C-alpha positions in Angstrom: 144.6 -45.1 212.4 144.5 -43.6 215.9 147.9 -44.8 216.7 149.4 -43.2 213.7 148.2 -39.7 214.9 150.6 -40.1 217.8 153.6 -40.3 215.5 155.7 -37.4 214.2 158.4 -37.0 211.6 161.8 -35.6 212.5 164.2 -33.9 210.1 167.9 -33.8 210.5 169.7 -30.8 208.9 173.2 -30.1 208.3 175.3 -27.4 206.8 178.5 -28.4 205.1 181.4 -27.1 203.1 181.5 -29.3 199.9 185.1 -28.4 199.4 186.2 -29.5 202.8 188.4 -32.6 203.3 186.9 -33.1 206.8 183.5 -34.6 207.2 182.6 -32.2 210.0 179.1 -30.6 209.6 177.1 -27.9 211.3 174.3 -30.0 212.7 171.9 -30.2 215.7 174.8 -30.9 218.0 177.1 -27.8 217.1 173.7 -25.8 216.9 173.1 -26.7 220.5 176.6 -25.9 221.6 176.3 -22.4 219.9 172.8 -21.8 221.4 174.4 -22.6 224.8 177.3 -20.1 224.2 174.8 -17.5 223.1 172.7 -17.9 226.2 175.4 -18.7 228.8 178.3 -16.7 227.4 180.7 -19.6 227.8 181.7 -22.7 225.7 182.3 -24.5 229.1 178.8 -23.7 230.5 177.2 -24.8 227.1 179.1 -28.0 227.2 178.2 -28.6 230.9 174.6 -28.0 230.0 174.7 -30.7 227.4 176.6 -33.1 229.8 179.7 -32.9 227.5 183.2 -32.5 228.6 184.7 -29.0 227.7 187.5 -30.7 225.8 185.1 -32.5 223.5 183.1 -29.3 222.9 186.4 -27.5 222.1 187.4 -30.2 219.6 183.9 -30.2 218.1 183.9 -26.5 217.5 187.5 -26.5 216.2 186.8 -29.4 213.7 183.7 -27.6 212.5 185.3 -24.3 212.1 188.0 -25.9 210.0 185.6 -27.8 208.0 183.4 -24.7 207.3 186.4 -22.4 207.0 184.4 -20.0 209.2 185.2 -18.9 212.8 182.2 -19.5 215.0 183.3 -18.3 218.3 185.2 -15.4 219.8 187.2 -16.8 222.8 188.0 -14.5 225.7 190.1 -16.9 227.9 188.5 -16.8 231.5 186.0 -14.3 230.3 184.0 -16.8 228.3 183.1 -17.0 224.7 180.5 -15.3 222.2 179.5 -16.1 218.7 181.1 -14.3 215.8 178.9 -12.5 213.4 179.3 -15.4 210.9 178.5 -17.8 213.9 175.4 -15.9 214.6 174.2 -15.9 211.0 174.9 -19.6 210.5 173.0 -20.5 213.8 170.1 -18.2 212.9 169.8 -19.7 209.4 170.2 -23.3 210.6 167.4 -22.8 213.2 165.0 -21.0 210.7 165.6 -23.6 208.0 165.2 -26.5 210.5 161.9 -25.1 211.9 160.5 -24.5 208.3 161.4 -28.0 207.2 160.0 -29.4 210.5 156.7 -27.7 209.9 156.6 -29.0 206.3 157.4 -32.5 207.3 154.6 -32.5 209.8 152.0 -31.1 207.4 153.1 -33.5 204.6 153.1 -36.5 207.1 149.6 -35.4 208.3 148.3 -35.1 204.6 149.8 -38.5 203.7 148.0 -40.3 206.6 144.6 -39.2 205.4 
């Protein structure tokens, strides 16, 4: 039983547009990119912080925006990027739900191990 106490459940959350033809979702990866933009003020800096090429980050953002039908970033050329109001709301909701679900999963796991 002692070894089981070292285990922890993990939960993967995604936000999708059920009507979208694309399979792109707002999940942990896009949330990390958006957090990086929020903190660094630049998609390029966010991508570098994740060890990702800027072109890949740009493609992920564009694909997700198209799938959700929501603009996530304001782009200001050489001056960087910032989250749109909708981008901020989606990111904040995602993080809050993820945290809540993670706490519940850990609580349930602990209870079920008893």
